[in-house]
Every structure is written in C-alpha cells, then in structure tokens.
Short mmCIF file of C-alpha atoms and ligand atoms in Angstrom, two decimals:
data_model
loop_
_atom_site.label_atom_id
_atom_site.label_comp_id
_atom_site.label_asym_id
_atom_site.label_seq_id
_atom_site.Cartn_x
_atom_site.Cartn_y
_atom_site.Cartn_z
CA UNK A 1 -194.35 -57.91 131.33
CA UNK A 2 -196.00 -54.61 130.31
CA UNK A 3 -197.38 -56.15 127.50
CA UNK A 4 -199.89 -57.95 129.89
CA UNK A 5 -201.63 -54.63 130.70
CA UNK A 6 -202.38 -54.02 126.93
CA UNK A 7 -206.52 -53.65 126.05
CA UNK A 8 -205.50 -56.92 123.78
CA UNK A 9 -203.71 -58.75 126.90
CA UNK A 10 -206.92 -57.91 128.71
CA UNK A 11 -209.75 -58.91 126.04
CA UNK A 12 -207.69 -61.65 124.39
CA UNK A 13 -207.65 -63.95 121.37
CA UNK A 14 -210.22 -65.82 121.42
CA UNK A 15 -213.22 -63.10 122.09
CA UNK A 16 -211.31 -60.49 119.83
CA UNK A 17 -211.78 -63.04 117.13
CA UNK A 18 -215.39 -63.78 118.07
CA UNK A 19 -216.22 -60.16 117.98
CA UNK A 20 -214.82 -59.76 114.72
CA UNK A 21 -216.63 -62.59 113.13
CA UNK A 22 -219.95 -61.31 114.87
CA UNK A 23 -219.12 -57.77 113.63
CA UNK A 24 -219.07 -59.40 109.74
CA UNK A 25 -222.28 -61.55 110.06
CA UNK A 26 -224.17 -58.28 111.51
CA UNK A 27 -221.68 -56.03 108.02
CA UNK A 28 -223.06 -58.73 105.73
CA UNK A 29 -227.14 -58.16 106.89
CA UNK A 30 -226.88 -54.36 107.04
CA UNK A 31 -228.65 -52.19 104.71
CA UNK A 32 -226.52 -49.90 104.00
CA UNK A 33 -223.30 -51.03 103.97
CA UNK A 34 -223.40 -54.86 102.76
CA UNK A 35 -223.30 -53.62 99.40
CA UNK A 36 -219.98 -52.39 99.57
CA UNK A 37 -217.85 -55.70 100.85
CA UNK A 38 -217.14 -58.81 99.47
CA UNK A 39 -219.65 -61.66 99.56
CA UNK A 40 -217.01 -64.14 101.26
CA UNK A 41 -215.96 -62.01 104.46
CA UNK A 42 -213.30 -64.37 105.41
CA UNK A 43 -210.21 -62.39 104.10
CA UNK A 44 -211.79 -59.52 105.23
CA UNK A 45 -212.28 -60.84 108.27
CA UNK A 46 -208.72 -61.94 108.64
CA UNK A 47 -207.19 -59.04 108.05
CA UNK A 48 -209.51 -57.19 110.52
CA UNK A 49 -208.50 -59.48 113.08
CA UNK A 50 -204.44 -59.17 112.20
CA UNK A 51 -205.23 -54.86 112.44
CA UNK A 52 -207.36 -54.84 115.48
CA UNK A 53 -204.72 -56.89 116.94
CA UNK A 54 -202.32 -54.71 116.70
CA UNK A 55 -204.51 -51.55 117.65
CA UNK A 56 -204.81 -52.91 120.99
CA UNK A 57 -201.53 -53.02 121.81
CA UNK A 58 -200.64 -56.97 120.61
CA UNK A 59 -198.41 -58.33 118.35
CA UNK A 60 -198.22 -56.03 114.81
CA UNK A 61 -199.90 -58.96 112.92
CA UNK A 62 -201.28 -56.87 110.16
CA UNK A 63 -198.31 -54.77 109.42
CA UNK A 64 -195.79 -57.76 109.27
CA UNK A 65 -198.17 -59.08 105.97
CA UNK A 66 -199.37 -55.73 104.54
CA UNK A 67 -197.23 -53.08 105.90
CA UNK A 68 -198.55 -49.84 107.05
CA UNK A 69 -202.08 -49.73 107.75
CA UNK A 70 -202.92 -46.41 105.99
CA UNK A 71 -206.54 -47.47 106.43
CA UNK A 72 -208.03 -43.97 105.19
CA UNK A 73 -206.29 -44.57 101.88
CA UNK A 74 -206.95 -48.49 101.61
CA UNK A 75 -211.18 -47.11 102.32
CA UNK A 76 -210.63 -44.87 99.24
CA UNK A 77 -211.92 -47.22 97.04
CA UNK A 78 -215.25 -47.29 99.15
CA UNK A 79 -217.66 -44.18 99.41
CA UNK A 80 -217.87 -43.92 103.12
CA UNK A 81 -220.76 -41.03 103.59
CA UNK A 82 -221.29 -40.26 107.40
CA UNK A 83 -224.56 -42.39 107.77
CA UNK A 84 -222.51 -45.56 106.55
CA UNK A 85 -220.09 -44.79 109.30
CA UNK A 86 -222.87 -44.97 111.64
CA UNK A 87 -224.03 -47.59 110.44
CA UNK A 88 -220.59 -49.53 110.89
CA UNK A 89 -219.74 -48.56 114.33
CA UNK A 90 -223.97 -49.85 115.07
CA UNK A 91 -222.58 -53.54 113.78
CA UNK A 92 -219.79 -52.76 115.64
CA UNK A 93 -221.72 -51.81 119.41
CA UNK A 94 -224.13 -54.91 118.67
CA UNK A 95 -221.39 -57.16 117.91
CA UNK A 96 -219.81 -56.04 121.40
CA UNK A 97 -223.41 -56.55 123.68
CA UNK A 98 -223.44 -60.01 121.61
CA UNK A 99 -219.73 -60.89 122.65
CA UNK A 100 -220.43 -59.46 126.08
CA UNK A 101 -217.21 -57.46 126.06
CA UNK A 102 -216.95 -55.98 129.60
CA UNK A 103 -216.19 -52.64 130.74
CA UNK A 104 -214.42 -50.30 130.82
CA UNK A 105 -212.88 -51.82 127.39
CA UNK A 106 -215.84 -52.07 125.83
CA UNK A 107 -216.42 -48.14 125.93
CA UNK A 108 -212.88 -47.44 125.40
CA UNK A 109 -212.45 -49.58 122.49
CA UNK A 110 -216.03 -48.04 120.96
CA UNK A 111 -214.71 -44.50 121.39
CA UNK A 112 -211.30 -45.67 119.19
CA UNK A 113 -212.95 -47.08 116.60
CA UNK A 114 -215.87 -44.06 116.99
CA UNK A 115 -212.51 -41.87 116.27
CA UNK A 116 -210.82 -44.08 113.56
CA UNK A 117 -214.63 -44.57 111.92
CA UNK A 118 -215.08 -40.42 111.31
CA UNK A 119 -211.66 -40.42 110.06
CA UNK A 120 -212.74 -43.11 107.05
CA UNK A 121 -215.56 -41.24 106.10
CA UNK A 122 -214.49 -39.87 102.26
CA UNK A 123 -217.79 -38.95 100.54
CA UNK A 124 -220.76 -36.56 100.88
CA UNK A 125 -224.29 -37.95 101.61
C1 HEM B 1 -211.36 -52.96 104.70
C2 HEM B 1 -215.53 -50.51 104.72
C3 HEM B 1 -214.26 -48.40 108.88
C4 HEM B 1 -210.45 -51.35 109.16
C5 HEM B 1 -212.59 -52.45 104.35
C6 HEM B 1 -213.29 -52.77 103.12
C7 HEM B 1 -214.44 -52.09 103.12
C8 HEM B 1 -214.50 -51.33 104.35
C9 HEM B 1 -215.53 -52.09 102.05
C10 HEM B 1 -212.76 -53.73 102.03
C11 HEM B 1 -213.13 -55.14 102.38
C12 HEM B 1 -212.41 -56.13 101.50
O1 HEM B 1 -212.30 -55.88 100.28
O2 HEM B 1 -211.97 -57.16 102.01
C13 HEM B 1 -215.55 -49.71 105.85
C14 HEM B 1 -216.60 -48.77 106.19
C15 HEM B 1 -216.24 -48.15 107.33
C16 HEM B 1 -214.96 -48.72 107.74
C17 HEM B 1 -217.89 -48.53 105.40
C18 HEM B 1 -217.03 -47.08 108.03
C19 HEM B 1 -216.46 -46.02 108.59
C20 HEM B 1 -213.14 -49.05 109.36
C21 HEM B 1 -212.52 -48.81 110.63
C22 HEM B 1 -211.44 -49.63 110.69
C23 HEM B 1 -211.40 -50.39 109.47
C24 HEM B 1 -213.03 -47.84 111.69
C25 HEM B 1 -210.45 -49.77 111.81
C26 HEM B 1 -210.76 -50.41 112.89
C27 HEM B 1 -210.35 -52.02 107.97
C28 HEM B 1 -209.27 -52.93 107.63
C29 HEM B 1 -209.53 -53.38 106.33
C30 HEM B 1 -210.78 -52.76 105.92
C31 HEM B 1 -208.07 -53.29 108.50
C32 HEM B 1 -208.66 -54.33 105.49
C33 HEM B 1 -207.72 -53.47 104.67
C34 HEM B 1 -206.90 -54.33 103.71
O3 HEM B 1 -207.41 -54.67 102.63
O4 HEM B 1 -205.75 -54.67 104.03
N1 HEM B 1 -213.35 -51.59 105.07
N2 HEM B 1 -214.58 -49.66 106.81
N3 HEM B 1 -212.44 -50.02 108.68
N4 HEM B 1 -211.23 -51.96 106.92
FE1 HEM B 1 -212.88 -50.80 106.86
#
C-alpha cells in the first residue's frame, strides 16, 4: 500500500516515539525555553507524538482527539521570539544525532519542522 512509502512508514513507531521523548528531556534542560512548558512533559509529549504522527504521513492521531492542529494559534499563548525557535529546532537536531535517525529523513524531516518552527515564532526579541 502507498501508505508504506510515507516518512512515518519509513522511520516508524517506536523511534518516532523515542525521538520525541529525547526531544522533551533535552526542552526540559534548555535555557531558554524550559521556562515556558509544563514541568510534567508527558501530555505534552503525547500530543507531540499523536501530531508528528500525522505530519509524516501516518494515521491522523492528533486530529481525531483535538481536531485541527492550528498549531500557530494553540503557540499563541507562548512568546516564541526567533532565538527560542532556534533554540527548539537545536533540541530538536540533538534529539535526532541521539536517536540516530538516518538519512535522507533526518534532513528532510529537520527542514519541515525548520519551516513549521519560523512559522510559530509570534513575538519580537
Ligand atoms: C505545544 C512551545 C514549535 C508542535 C507547545 C507548548 C509550548 C510550545 C510551550 C505547550 C505545551 C503544553 O502546555 O503541553 C514551542 C516553541 C516552539 C514550538 C517555543 C518554537 C518554535 C513547535 C513546532 C511544532 C510544535 C515546530 C510542530 C512540529 C506542538 C504541538 C503542541 C505544542 C503539537 C501541543 C498542542 C496542544 O496543546 O494540543 N509548544 N513550540 N511546536 N507544540 Fe510547540
């Protein structure tokens, strides 16, 4: 099925879900950005996995619980400057050497998220 050939098919389950949780442990140590997320990361977490999931091209996990993403207005609450963005997509490339997600997906996945990241960002430095 064509749903095999989907960048979820191809990095599957179980190391989507281990890049996730690395991706929180390095969120929860940064600097600049733990401040702005819950202490327990779990639900975060969850829902992460349930949205990523369904960027890739798998099931549509997080819209069948929450309904439409519309992740620049569910960040409003947050003040996402530029240098915070940064500094989430740098959990998110050390989180994906840790993981050892392979290439090509690793680059294509960074260059999504680099995309979806610039898009969050809602306040001045
Ligand atoms: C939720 C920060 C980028 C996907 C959140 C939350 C914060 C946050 C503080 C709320 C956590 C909670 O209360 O559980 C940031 C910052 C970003 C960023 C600082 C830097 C640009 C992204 C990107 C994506 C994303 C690029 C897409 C891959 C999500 C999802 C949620 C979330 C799916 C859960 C939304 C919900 O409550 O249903 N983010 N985020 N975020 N973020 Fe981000």
């Amino acid at each position: 099925p064509s749903s095999d050939n989907t960048p979820y098919a191809q990095i599957g389950e179980e190391k989507l879900h281990q890049l996730i949780d690395r991706f929180y442990e390095l969120v929860s140590q940064h600097p600049d950005i733990s401040f702005l997320f819950p202490d327990d990361l779990a639900e975060t977490a969850r829902k992460q996995k349930q949205f990523l999931t369904q960027f890739l091209g798998g099931p549509a996990l997080y819209t069948e619980e929450h309904g439409h993403p519309m992740l620049r207005a569910r960040h409003m609450p947050f003040p996402i400057t530029a240098d915070r963005a940064k500094a989430w997509l740098s959990c998110m490339e050390l989180a994906m050497n840790d993981v050892h997600l392979q290439e090509p997906i690793k680059s294509q996945l960074f260059h999504r998220l680099s995309y979806t990241a610039q898009h969050m960002i809602n306040t001045k430095e």
